[in-house]
Amino acid sequence: MTATTEAAPTQVIPPQERPPRRRLTPYWLLLPGLAWLVVFFVVPMVYQASTSLQTGSLEQGFQLTWHFSTYWDALSEYKWHFVRSFGFSAVATLLCLAIGYPLAYTIAFKASKRWRNVILILVIAPFFTSFLIRTLAWKTILSDSGPVVETLNALHLLSLTDALGLTTGQRLLATPLAVICGLTYNFLPFMILPLYTSLERIDPRLHEAAGDLYARPFTTFRKVTFPISLPGVVAGTLLTFIPASGDYINAQLLGSPSEQMIGNAIQKQFLNVLDYPTAAALSFILMALILGMVTVYMRKAGTEELV
């Protein structure tokens, strides 16, 4: 005789009937991260906001006088630094996208598993070297007696870049092109990795389906691959443009005083001139401009509208 036993149904406790301690568990888990943000982000931001509204000197001390005109004076004096910063960063971001997308596409779809890992290691390898050392290496590569200048002179390409205003005097160092090359190289991995992550998630069967529908490779890329990879494009452009806008090392080492970016002006005000209110005001203006541009970019080129 076989005895049949029925398992008791699992009772689901509605959220409103759960113990208060259990309902608060997610908030307790968020507490360490929130504390970190408050201590190392909110507090310094408040302090910098207070500094930007102070007047005085390092010898006499600074006092909070709500001097809002510091913002206007800083923007008026350093407006071209902002223009150069955003211009160089935008060009470098487009170059990173043009270089990084084919490479990320090759890693995701064309390379074997073994070579995929090797290429990814080569992409990440520059991070094991100091940012400063990598930029100094470019100073040697772009030197007047280096192979790059000799090759471009042999191809008569420096005359073209001179006409475009990217170089001057048949040389690369201390020119806008050198700064853009440094920015592109240093921030290229920030573009490749999000693109690869987005492309790697695409099911190859979608390409096969497009081919079965007689779509050409370019049509498949335009209608299938690129729209699906747009989250990676958006993430890569933001991760490249935002830090490049505030960079000052590339302009300092590869450019001249006429190629100084806003990061150089902030560094000078903080460390050399010791004008802390102006430096803090420039920092807040830079942050506000980047936040505004990112907001517009996410609304106009967001993945929800384009996919």
PDB file of C-alpha atoms in Angstrom:
ATOM      1  CA  MET A   1       0.000   0.000   0.000  1.00  0.00           C
ATOM      2  CA  THR A   2       1.483   3.279  -1.086  1.00  0.00           C
ATOM      3  CA  ALA A   3       0.980   6.300   1.089  1.00  0.00           C
ATOM      4  CA  THR A   4       0.644   9.565  -0.731  1.00  0.00           C
ATOM      5  CA  THR A   5       1.748  12.691   1.053  1.00  0.00           C
ATOM      6  CA  GLU A   6       1.210  16.176  -0.196  1.00  0.00           C
ATOM      7  CA  ALA A   7       3.765  18.867   0.518  1.00  0.00           C
ATOM      8  CA  ALA A   8       2.417  21.845   2.316  1.00  0.00           C
ATOM      9  CA  PRO A   9       2.257  24.894   0.048  1.00  0.00           C
ATOM     10  CA  THR A  10       4.944  27.501   0.646  1.00  0.00           C
ATOM     11  CA  GLN A  11       3.464  30.530   2.300  1.00  0.00           C
ATOM     12  CA  VAL A  12       4.529  33.830   0.749  1.00  0.00           C
ATOM     13  CA  ILE A  13       4.607  36.681   3.187  1.00  0.00           C
ATOM     14  CA  PRO A  14       3.369  39.935   1.624  1.00  0.00           C
ATOM     15  CA  PRO A  15       5.899  42.812   1.802  1.00  0.00           C
ATOM     16  CA  GLN A  16       3.679  44.799   4.141  1.00  0.00           C
ATOM     17  CA  GLU A  17       3.548  41.890   6.608  1.00  0.00           C
ATOM     18  CA  ARG A  18       7.298  41.213   6.712  1.00  0.00           C
ATOM     19  CA  PRO A  19       9.219  42.073   9.897  1.00  0.00           C
ATOM     20  CA  PRO A  20      10.482  45.682   9.965  1.00  0.00           C
ATOM     21  CA  ARG A  21      14.087  44.506  10.304  1.00  0.00           C
ATOM     22  CA  ARG A  22      13.863  42.525   7.069  1.00  0.00           C
ATOM     23  CA  ARG A  23      12.381  45.473   5.183  1.00  0.00           C
ATOM     24  CA  LEU A  24      15.300  47.669   6.275  1.00  0.00           C
ATOM     25  CA  THR A  25      17.989  45.183   5.178  1.00  0.00           C
ATOM     26  CA  PRO A  26      18.506  46.701   1.662  1.00  0.00           C
ATOM     27  CA  TYR A  27      18.981  50.151   3.183  1.00  0.00           C
ATOM     28  CA  TRP A  28      21.547  48.841   5.668  1.00  0.00           C
ATOM     29  CA  LEU A  29      23.462  47.300   2.744  1.00  0.00           C
ATOM     30  CA  LEU A  30      23.476  50.703   1.007  1.00  0.00           C
ATOM     31  CA  LEU A  31      24.762  52.491   4.084  1.00  0.00           C
ATOM     32  CA  PRO A  32      28.538  51.900   3.542  1.00  0.00           C
ATOM     33  CA  GLY A  33      28.362  53.162  -0.052  1.00  0.00           C
ATOM     34  CA  LEU A  34      26.296  56.184   0.936  1.00  0.00           C
ATOM     35  CA  ALA A  35      28.704  56.985   3.755  1.00  0.00           C
ATOM     36  CA  TRP A  36      31.624  56.797   1.334  1.00  0.00           C
ATOM     37  CA  LEU A  37      29.895  59.189  -1.084  1.00  0.00           C
ATOM     38  CA  VAL A  38      29.037  61.633   1.691  1.00  0.00           C
ATOM     39  CA  VAL A  39      32.567  61.706   3.135  1.00  0.00           C
ATOM     40  CA  PHE A  40      34.556  61.738  -0.107  1.00  0.00           C
ATOM     41  CA  PHE A  41      32.165  63.474  -2.515  1.00  0.00           C
ATOM     42  CA  VAL A  42      29.468  65.549  -0.831  1.00  0.00           C
ATOM     43  CA  VAL A  43      31.691  67.052   1.874  1.00  0.00           C
ATOM     44  CA  PRO A  44      34.493  68.053  -0.556  1.00  0.00           C
ATOM     45  CA  MET A  45      31.889  69.497  -2.931  1.00  0.00           C
ATOM     46  CA  VAL A  46      30.390  71.630  -0.175  1.00  0.00           C
ATOM     47  CA  TYR A  47      33.869  72.755   0.875  1.00  0.00           C
ATOM     48  CA  GLN A  48      34.779  73.654  -2.711  1.00  0.00           C
ATOM     49  CA  ALA A  49      31.503  75.552  -3.129  1.00  0.00           C
ATOM     50  CA  SER A  50      32.307  77.535  -0.017  1.00  0.00           C
ATOM     51  CA  THR A  51      35.840  78.209  -1.253  1.00  0.00           C
ATOM     52  CA  SER A  52      34.580  79.524  -4.601  1.00  0.00           C
ATOM     53  CA  LEU A  53      32.547  82.202  -2.801  1.00  0.00           C
ATOM     54  CA  GLN A  54      35.378  83.434  -0.570  1.00  0.00           C
ATOM     55  CA  THR A  55      37.673  86.416  -0.914  1.00  0.00           C
ATOM     56  CA  GLY A  56      41.078  87.145   0.563  1.00  0.00           C
ATOM     57  CA  SER A  57      44.615  85.828   0.200  1.00  0.00           C
ATOM     58  CA  LEU A  58      46.717  83.021   1.553  1.00  0.00           C
ATOM     59  CA  GLU A  59      48.577  85.393   3.875  1.00  0.00           C
ATOM     60  CA  GLN A  60      45.510  87.175   5.245  1.00  0.00           C
ATOM     61  CA  GLY A  61      43.211  84.198   5.043  1.00  0.00           C
ATOM     62  CA  PHE A  62      40.019  83.594   3.074  1.00  0.00           C
ATOM     63  CA  GLN A  63      36.559  84.561   4.285  1.00  0.00           C
ATOM     64  CA  LEU A  64      33.143  83.567   2.967  1.00  0.00           C
ATOM     65  CA  THR A  65      31.731  86.763   1.427  1.00  0.00           C
ATOM     66  CA  TRP A  66      29.357  85.182  -1.144  1.00  0.00           C
ATOM     67  CA  HIS A  67      31.389  86.716  -3.957  1.00  0.00           C
ATOM     68  CA  PHE A  68      29.454  85.234  -6.923  1.00  0.00           C
ATOM     69  CA  SER A  69      31.226  87.477  -9.421  1.00  0.00           C
ATOM     70  CA  THR A  70      34.233  85.147  -9.136  1.00  0.00           C
ATOM     71  CA  TYR A  71      32.392  82.767 -11.466  1.00  0.00           C
ATOM     72  CA  TRP A  72      31.850  85.387 -14.131  1.00  0.00           C
ATOM     73  CA  ASP A  73      35.428  86.673 -13.869  1.00  0.00           C
ATOM     74  CA  ALA A  74      36.817  83.133 -14.148  1.00  0.00           C
ATOM     75  CA  LEU A  75      34.624  82.279 -17.129  1.00  0.00           C
ATOM     76  CA  SER A  76      35.511  85.527 -18.914  1.00  0.00           C
ATOM     77  CA  GLU A  77      39.249  85.099 -18.403  1.00  0.00           C
ATOM     78  CA  TYR A  78      39.476  81.392 -19.225  1.00  0.00           C
ATOM     79  CA  LYS A  79      36.707  80.941 -21.816  1.00  0.00           C
ATOM     80  CA  TRP A  80      39.177  79.858 -24.505  1.00  0.00           C
ATOM     81  CA  HIS A  81      40.596  77.230 -22.187  1.00  0.00           C
ATOM     82  CA  PHE A  82      37.114  75.734 -21.989  1.00  0.00           C
ATOM     83  CA  VAL A  83      36.752  75.897 -25.781  1.00  0.00           C
ATOM     84  CA  ARG A  84      40.077  74.131 -26.315  1.00  0.00           C
ATOM     85  CA  SER A  85      39.296  71.517 -23.678  1.00  0.00           C
ATOM     86  CA  PHE A  86      35.956  70.543 -25.171  1.00  0.00           C
ATOM     87  CA  GLY A  87      37.275  70.795 -28.734  1.00  0.00           C
ATOM     88  CA  PHE A  88      40.294  68.572 -28.095  1.00  0.00           C
ATOM     89  CA  SER A  89      38.182  66.125 -26.096  1.00  0.00           C
ATOM     90  CA  ALA A  90      35.495  65.893 -28.776  1.00  0.00           C
ATOM     91  CA  VAL A  91      38.040  65.204 -31.536  1.00  0.00           C
ATOM     92  CA  ALA A  92      39.853  62.649 -29.368  1.00  0.00           C
ATOM     93  CA  THR A  93      36.538  60.937 -28.559  1.00  0.00           C
ATOM     94  CA  LEU A  94      35.636  60.653 -32.249  1.00  0.00           C
ATOM     95  CA  LEU A  95      39.088  59.253 -33.028  1.00  0.00           C
ATOM     96  CA  CYS A  96      38.765  56.738 -30.197  1.00  0.00           C
ATOM     97  CA  LEU A  97      35.391  55.664 -31.595  1.00  0.00           C
ATOM     98  CA  ALA A  98      36.765  55.351 -35.136  1.00  0.00           C
ATOM     99  CA  ILE A  99      39.747  53.303 -33.925  1.00  0.00           C
ATOM    100  CA  GLY A 100      38.057  51.383 -31.130  1.00  0.00           C
ATOM    101  CA  TYR A 101      34.881  50.196 -32.877  1.00  0.00           C
ATOM    102  CA  PRO A 102      36.618  48.127 -35.611  1.00  0.00           C
ATOM    103  CA  LEU A 103      38.972  46.669 -33.009  1.00  0.00           C
ATOM    104  CA  ALA A 104      36.140  45.807 -30.624  1.00  0.00           C
ATOM    105  CA  TYR A 105      34.173  44.307 -33.538  1.00  0.00           C
ATOM    106  CA  THR A 106      37.146  42.166 -34.525  1.00  0.00           C
ATOM    107  CA  ILE A 107      37.649  40.945 -30.966  1.00  0.00           C
ATOM    108  CA  ALA A 108      33.966  40.090 -30.532  1.00  0.00           C
ATOM    109  CA  PHE A 109      33.221  38.388 -33.858  1.00  0.00           C
ATOM    110  CA  LYS A 110      36.396  37.624 -35.806  1.00  0.00           C
ATOM    111  CA  ALA A 111      39.064  36.612 -33.307  1.00  0.00           C
ATOM    112  CA  SER A 112      39.306  33.103 -31.880  1.00  0.00           C
ATOM    113  CA  LYS A 113      38.933  32.644 -28.146  1.00  0.00           C
ATOM    114  CA  ARG A 114      42.694  32.439 -27.575  1.00  0.00           C
ATOM    115  CA  TRP A 115      43.489  35.524 -29.647  1.00  0.00           C
ATOM    116  CA  ARG A 116      40.519  37.337 -28.113  1.00  0.00           C
ATOM    117  CA  ASN A 117      42.102  37.071 -24.676  1.00  0.00           C
ATOM    118  CA  VAL A 118      45.507  38.127 -26.009  1.00  0.00           C
ATOM    119  CA  ILE A 119      44.088  41.247 -27.688  1.00  0.00           C
ATOM    120  CA  LEU A 120      42.110  42.186 -24.588  1.00  0.00           C
ATOM    121  CA  ILE A 121      45.259  41.884 -22.482  1.00  0.00           C
ATOM    122  CA  LEU A 122      47.082  44.158 -24.942  1.00  0.00           C
ATOM    123  CA  VAL A 123      44.240  46.689 -24.674  1.00  0.00           C
ATOM    124  CA  ILE A 124      44.408  46.682 -20.875  1.00  0.00           C
ATOM    125  CA  ALA A 125      48.231  46.512 -20.680  1.00  0.00           C
ATOM    126  CA  PRO A 126      48.778  50.325 -20.808  1.00  0.00           C
ATOM    127  CA  PHE A 127      46.936  50.630 -17.481  1.00  0.00           C
ATOM    128  CA  PHE A 128      49.861  48.849 -15.827  1.00  0.00           C
ATOM    129  CA  THR A 129      52.057  51.835 -16.703  1.00  0.00           C
ATOM    130  CA  SER A 130      51.789  55.267 -15.162  1.00  0.00           C
ATOM    131  CA  PHE A 131      49.698  57.804 -17.089  1.00  0.00           C
ATOM    132  CA  LEU A 132      52.610  60.245 -16.847  1.00  0.00           C
ATOM    133  CA  ILE A 133      55.144  57.773 -18.247  1.00  0.00           C
ATOM    134  CA  ARG A 134      52.869  56.920 -21.182  1.00  0.00           C
ATOM    135  CA  THR A 135      52.543  60.598 -22.038  1.00  0.00           C
ATOM    136  CA  LEU A 136      56.305  61.134 -21.771  1.00  0.00           C
ATOM    137  CA  ALA A 137      56.763  58.236 -24.175  1.00  0.00           C
ATOM    138  CA  TRP A 138      54.594  60.068 -26.694  1.00  0.00           C
ATOM    139  CA  LYS A 139      56.797  63.108 -26.254  1.00  0.00           C
ATOM    140  CA  THR A 140      59.701  60.968 -27.499  1.00  0.00           C
ATOM    141  CA  ILE A 141      57.647  59.410 -30.308  1.00  0.00           C
ATOM    142  CA  LEU A 142      56.510  62.798 -31.636  1.00  0.00           C
ATOM    143  CA  SER A 143      59.899  64.494 -31.272  1.00  0.00           C
ATOM    144  CA  ASP A 144      61.221  66.509 -34.208  1.00  0.00           C
ATOM    145  CA  SER A 145      63.904  63.914 -34.970  1.00  0.00           C
ATOM    146  CA  GLY A 146      61.599  60.930 -34.466  1.00  0.00           C
ATOM    147  CA  PRO A 147      60.356  58.501 -37.117  1.00  0.00           C
ATOM    148  CA  VAL A 148      56.793  59.868 -37.080  1.00  0.00           C
ATOM    149  CA  VAL A 149      57.819  63.375 -38.138  1.00  0.00           C
ATOM    150  CA  GLU A 150      60.208  62.010 -40.754  1.00  0.00           C
ATOM    151  CA  THR A 151      57.507  59.767 -42.217  1.00  0.00           C
ATOM    152  CA  LEU A 152      54.899  62.530 -42.313  1.00  0.00           C
ATOM    153  CA  ASN A 153      57.401  64.878 -43.934  1.00  0.00           C
ATOM    154  CA  ALA A 154      58.243  62.259 -46.568  1.00  0.00           C
ATOM    155  CA  LEU A 155      54.528  61.883 -47.341  1.00  0.00           C
ATOM    156  CA  HIS A 156      54.042  65.682 -47.310  1.00  0.00           C
ATOM    157  CA  LEU A 157      51.260  65.301 -44.755  1.00  0.00           C
ATOM    158  CA  LEU A 158      52.627  67.885 -42.341  1.00  0.00           C
ATOM    159  CA  SER A 159      51.956  70.555 -44.936  1.00  0.00           C
ATOM    160  CA  LEU A 160      48.308  69.513 -44.887  1.00  0.00           C
ATOM    161  CA  THR A 161      48.122  69.558 -41.085  1.00  0.00           C
ATOM    162  CA  ASP A 162      49.827  72.972 -41.092  1.00  0.00           C
ATOM    163  CA  ALA A 163      47.117  74.256 -43.419  1.00  0.00           C
ATOM    164  CA  LEU A 164      44.449  72.858 -41.106  1.00  0.00           C
ATOM    165  CA  GLY A 165      46.035  74.567 -38.090  1.00  0.00           C
ATOM    166  CA  LEU A 166      46.809  71.293 -36.334  1.00  0.00           C
ATOM    167  CA  THR A 167      50.595  71.696 -36.569  1.00  0.00           C
ATOM    168  CA  THR A 168      53.047  74.545 -37.052  1.00  0.00           C
ATOM    169  CA  GLY A 169      56.532  74.714 -38.494  1.00  0.00           C
ATOM    170  CA  GLN A 170      56.712  71.142 -39.817  1.00  0.00           C
ATOM    171  CA  ARG A 171      56.729  69.676 -36.301  1.00  0.00           C
ATOM    172  CA  LEU A 172      54.321  67.747 -34.083  1.00  0.00           C
ATOM    173  CA  LEU A 173      55.341  68.612 -30.554  1.00  0.00           C
ATOM    174  CA  ALA A 174      53.791  71.705 -28.964  1.00  0.00           C
ATOM    175  CA  THR A 175      50.850  71.573 -31.386  1.00  0.00           C
ATOM    176  CA  PRO A 176      47.127  70.794 -31.078  1.00  0.00           C
ATOM    177  CA  LEU A 177      47.657  67.553 -33.010  1.00  0.00           C
ATOM    178  CA  ALA A 178      50.128  66.288 -30.402  1.00  0.00           C
ATOM    179  CA  VAL A 179      47.653  66.975 -27.591  1.00  0.00           C
ATOM    180  CA  ILE A 180      44.863  65.207 -29.475  1.00  0.00           C
ATOM    181  CA  CYS A 181      47.130  62.208 -30.169  1.00  0.00           C
ATOM    182  CA  GLY A 182      48.029  61.964 -26.484  1.00  0.00           C
ATOM    183  CA  LEU A 183      44.391  62.155 -25.405  1.00  0.00           C
ATOM    184  CA  THR A 184      43.363  59.571 -27.981  1.00  0.00           C
ATOM    185  CA  TYR A 185      46.033  57.103 -26.932  1.00  0.00           C
ATOM    186  CA  ASN A 186      45.559  57.473 -23.189  1.00  0.00           C
ATOM    187  CA  PHE A 187      41.771  57.163 -23.238  1.00  0.00           C
ATOM    188  CA  LEU A 188      41.368  54.628 -26.055  1.00  0.00           C
ATOM    189  CA  PRO A 189      40.886  51.642 -23.676  1.00  0.00           C
ATOM    190  CA  PHE A 190      37.938  53.450 -22.078  1.00  0.00           C
ATOM    191  CA  MET A 191      36.259  53.304 -25.489  1.00  0.00           C
ATOM    192  CA  ILE A 192      37.236  49.768 -26.526  1.00  0.00           C
ATOM    193  CA  LEU A 193      36.131  47.921 -23.404  1.00  0.00           C
ATOM    194  CA  PRO A 194      32.482  49.164 -23.305  1.00  0.00           C
ATOM    195  CA  LEU A 195      32.193  48.612 -27.050  1.00  0.00           C
ATOM    196  CA  TYR A 196      33.497  45.057 -26.765  1.00  0.00           C
ATOM    197  CA  THR A 197      31.151  44.301 -23.867  1.00  0.00           C
ATOM    198  CA  SER A 198      28.180  45.531 -25.890  1.00  0.00           C
ATOM    199  CA  LEU A 199      29.180  43.737 -29.102  1.00  0.00           C
ATOM    200  CA  GLU A 200      30.046  40.497 -27.354  1.00  0.00           C
ATOM    201  CA  ARG A 201      26.450  40.159 -26.126  1.00  0.00           C
ATOM    202  CA  ILE A 202      25.016  40.185 -29.671  1.00  0.00           C
ATOM    203  CA  ASP A 203      23.791  36.759 -30.746  1.00  0.00           C
ATOM    204  CA  PRO A 204      25.636  35.721 -33.968  1.00  0.00           C
ATOM    205  CA  ARG A 205      22.421  34.124 -35.155  1.00  0.00           C
ATOM    206  CA  LEU A 206      21.052  37.604 -35.766  1.00  0.00           C
ATOM    207  CA  HIS A 207      23.735  38.088 -38.426  1.00  0.00           C
ATOM    208  CA  GLU A 208      22.821  34.725 -39.945  1.00  0.00           C
ATOM    209  CA  ALA A 209      19.150  35.693 -40.005  1.00  0.00           C
ATOM    210  CA  ALA A 210      19.993  38.980 -41.739  1.00  0.00           C
ATOM    211  CA  GLY A 211      22.025  37.052 -44.320  1.00  0.00           C
ATOM    212  CA  ASP A 212      19.122  34.648 -44.900  1.00  0.00           C
ATOM    213  CA  LEU A 213      17.005  37.709 -45.667  1.00  0.00           C
ATOM    214  CA  TYR A 214      19.571  38.709 -48.336  1.00  0.00           C
ATOM    215  CA  ALA A 215      20.979  41.604 -46.357  1.00  0.00           C
ATOM    216  CA  ARG A 216      24.461  42.662 -47.384  1.00  0.00           C
ATOM    217  CA  PRO A 217      27.207  42.860 -44.696  1.00  0.00           C
ATOM    218  CA  PHE A 218      27.025  46.662 -44.551  1.00  0.00           C
ATOM    219  CA  THR A 219      23.231  46.559 -44.279  1.00  0.00           C
ATOM    220  CA  THR A 220      23.499  43.975 -41.504  1.00  0.00           C
ATOM    221  CA  PHE A 221      25.922  46.213 -39.655  1.00  0.00           C
ATOM    222  CA  ARG A 222      23.749  49.305 -40.128  1.00  0.00           C
ATOM    223  CA  LYS A 223      20.431  47.666 -39.290  1.00  0.00           C
ATOM    224  CA  VAL A 224      21.449  45.060 -36.704  1.00  0.00           C
ATOM    225  CA  THR A 225      24.925  45.353 -35.204  1.00  0.00           C
ATOM    226  CA  PHE A 226      25.289  49.091 -34.714  1.00  0.00           C
ATOM    227  CA  PRO A 227      21.827  49.749 -33.212  1.00  0.00           C
ATOM    228  CA  ILE A 228      22.238  46.926 -30.698  1.00  0.00           C
ATOM    229  CA  SER A 229      25.727  48.135 -29.760  1.00  0.00           C
ATOM    230  CA  LEU A 230      24.594  51.712 -29.094  1.00  0.00           C
ATOM    231  CA  PRO A 231      24.695  51.295 -25.283  1.00  0.00           C
ATOM    232  CA  GLY A 232      28.415  50.569 -25.630  1.00  0.00           C
ATOM    233  CA  VAL A 233      28.886  53.559 -27.932  1.00  0.00           C
ATOM    234  CA  VAL A 234      27.151  55.886 -25.472  1.00  0.00           C
ATOM    235  CA  ALA A 235      29.086  54.500 -22.497  1.00  0.00           C
ATOM    236  CA  GLY A 236      32.410  54.620 -24.361  1.00  0.00           C
ATOM    237  CA  THR A 237      31.980  58.193 -25.543  1.00  0.00           C
ATOM    238  CA  LEU A 238      31.054  59.361 -22.051  1.00  0.00           C
ATOM    239  CA  LEU A 239      33.942  57.491 -20.415  1.00  0.00           C
ATOM    240  CA  THR A 240      36.314  59.068 -22.933  1.00  0.00           C
ATOM    241  CA  PHE A 241      35.002  62.609 -23.231  1.00  0.00           C
ATOM    242  CA  ILE A 242      34.443  63.375 -19.542  1.00  0.00           C
ATOM    243  CA  PRO A 243      37.960  62.595 -18.196  1.00  0.00           C
ATOM    244  CA  ALA A 244      39.605  63.980 -21.342  1.00  0.00           C
ATOM    245  CA  SER A 245      37.888  67.346 -20.792  1.00  0.00           C
ATOM    246  CA  GLY A 246      39.525  67.767 -17.399  1.00  0.00           C
ATOM    247  CA  ASP A 247      42.921  66.376 -18.377  1.00  0.00           C
ATOM    248  CA  TYR A 248      45.972  68.619 -18.082  1.00  0.00           C
ATOM    249  CA  ILE A 249      48.976  66.280 -18.411  1.00  0.00           C
ATOM    250  CA  ASN A 250      48.758  65.858 -22.189  1.00  0.00           C
ATOM    251  CA  ALA A 251      48.480  69.604 -22.793  1.00  0.00           C
ATOM    252  CA  GLN A 252      51.310  70.261 -20.334  1.00  0.00           C
ATOM    253  CA  LEU A 253      53.770  67.768 -21.840  1.00  0.00           C
ATOM    254  CA  LEU A 254      52.761  67.619 -25.499  1.00  0.00           C
ATOM    255  CA  GLY A 255      51.405  71.119 -26.078  1.00  0.00           C
ATOM    256  CA  SER A 256      52.541  74.691 -25.724  1.00  0.00           C
ATOM    257  CA  PRO A 257      51.082  77.570 -23.683  1.00  0.00           C
ATOM    258  CA  SER A 258      48.671  78.262 -26.547  1.00  0.00           C
ATOM    259  CA  GLU A 259      47.263  74.710 -26.239  1.00  0.00           C
ATOM    260  CA  GLN A 260      46.588  74.843 -22.495  1.00  0.00           C
ATOM    261  CA  MET A 261      43.307  73.269 -21.390  1.00  0.00           C
ATOM    262  CA  ILE A 262      41.079  74.199 -18.482  1.00  0.00           C
ATOM    263  CA  GLY A 263      42.741  71.549 -16.328  1.00  0.00           C
ATOM    264  CA  ASN A 264      46.026  73.420 -16.689  1.00  0.00           C
ATOM    265  CA  ALA A 265      44.352  76.654 -15.593  1.00  0.00           C
ATOM    266  CA  ILE A 266      42.845  74.976 -12.513  1.00  0.00           C
ATOM    267  CA  GLN A 267      46.184  73.398 -11.615  1.00  0.00           C
ATOM    268  CA  LYS A 268      47.945  76.746 -11.991  1.00  0.00           C
ATOM    269  CA  GLN A 269      45.423  78.580  -9.813  1.00  0.00           C
ATOM    270  CA  PHE A 270      45.561  75.920  -7.097  1.00  0.00           C
ATOM    271  CA  LEU A 271      49.322  75.227  -6.975  1.00  0.00           C
ATOM    272  CA  ASN A 272      51.109  78.272  -8.408  1.00  0.00           C
ATOM    273  CA  VAL A 273      48.955  81.379  -8.044  1.00  0.00           C
ATOM    274  CA  LEU A 274      47.299  80.039  -4.862  1.00  0.00           C
ATOM    275  CA  ASP A 275      44.023  81.697  -5.882  1.00  0.00           C
ATOM    276  CA  TYR A 276      41.759  79.064  -4.382  1.00  0.00           C
ATOM    277  CA  PRO A 277      38.393  80.814  -5.034  1.00  0.00           C
ATOM    278  CA  THR A 278      39.100  81.165  -8.754  1.00  0.00           C
ATOM    279  CA  ALA A 279      40.319  77.560  -8.982  1.00  0.00           C
ATOM    280  CA  ALA A 280      37.221  76.290  -7.192  1.00  0.00           C
ATOM    281  CA  ALA A 281      34.965  78.416  -9.400  1.00  0.00           C
ATOM    282  CA  LEU A 282      36.632  77.038 -12.542  1.00  0.00           C
ATOM    283  CA  SER A 283      36.144  73.510 -11.246  1.00  0.00           C
ATOM    284  CA  PHE A 284      32.432  74.079 -10.659  1.00  0.00           C
ATOM    285  CA  ILE A 285      31.981  75.726 -14.057  1.00  0.00           C
ATOM    286  CA  LEU A 286      33.690  72.765 -15.731  1.00  0.00           C
ATOM    287  CA  MET A 287      31.510  70.311 -13.839  1.00  0.00           C
ATOM    288  CA  ALA A 288      28.325  72.231 -14.681  1.00  0.00           C
ATOM    289  CA  LEU A 289      29.191  72.460 -18.388  1.00  0.00           C
ATOM    290  CA  ILE A 290      30.028  68.756 -18.616  1.00  0.00           C
ATOM    291  CA  LEU A 291      26.844  67.841 -16.755  1.00  0.00           C
ATOM    292  CA  GLY A 292      24.789  69.988 -19.132  1.00  0.00           C
ATOM    293  CA  MET A 293      26.405  68.527 -22.248  1.00  0.00           C
ATOM    294  CA  VAL A 294      26.040  64.970 -20.966  1.00  0.00           C
ATOM    295  CA  THR A 295      22.349  65.571 -20.207  1.00  0.00           C
ATOM    296  CA  VAL A 296      21.693  66.892 -23.711  1.00  0.00           C
ATOM    297  CA  TYR A 297      23.726  64.060 -25.234  1.00  0.00           C
ATOM    298  CA  MET A 298      21.836  61.377 -23.320  1.00  0.00           C
ATOM    299  CA  ARG A 299      18.504  62.858 -24.410  1.00  0.00           C
ATOM    300  CA  LYS A 300      19.430  63.330 -28.066  1.00  0.00           C
ATOM    301  CA  ALA A 301      21.598  60.226 -28.548  1.00  0.00           C
ATOM    302  CA  GLY A 302      20.229  57.986 -25.809  1.00  0.00           C
ATOM    303  CA  THR A 303      19.823  54.323 -26.572  1.00  0.00           C
ATOM    304  CA  GLU A 304      16.099  54.343 -25.869  1.00  0.00           C
ATOM    305  CA  GLU A 305      15.467  56.611 -28.882  1.00  0.00           C
ATOM    306  CA  LEU A 306      17.974  55.070 -31.275  1.00  0.00           C
ATOM    307  CA  VAL A 307      17.560  51.334 -30.797  1.00  0.00           C
TER     308      VAL A 307
END
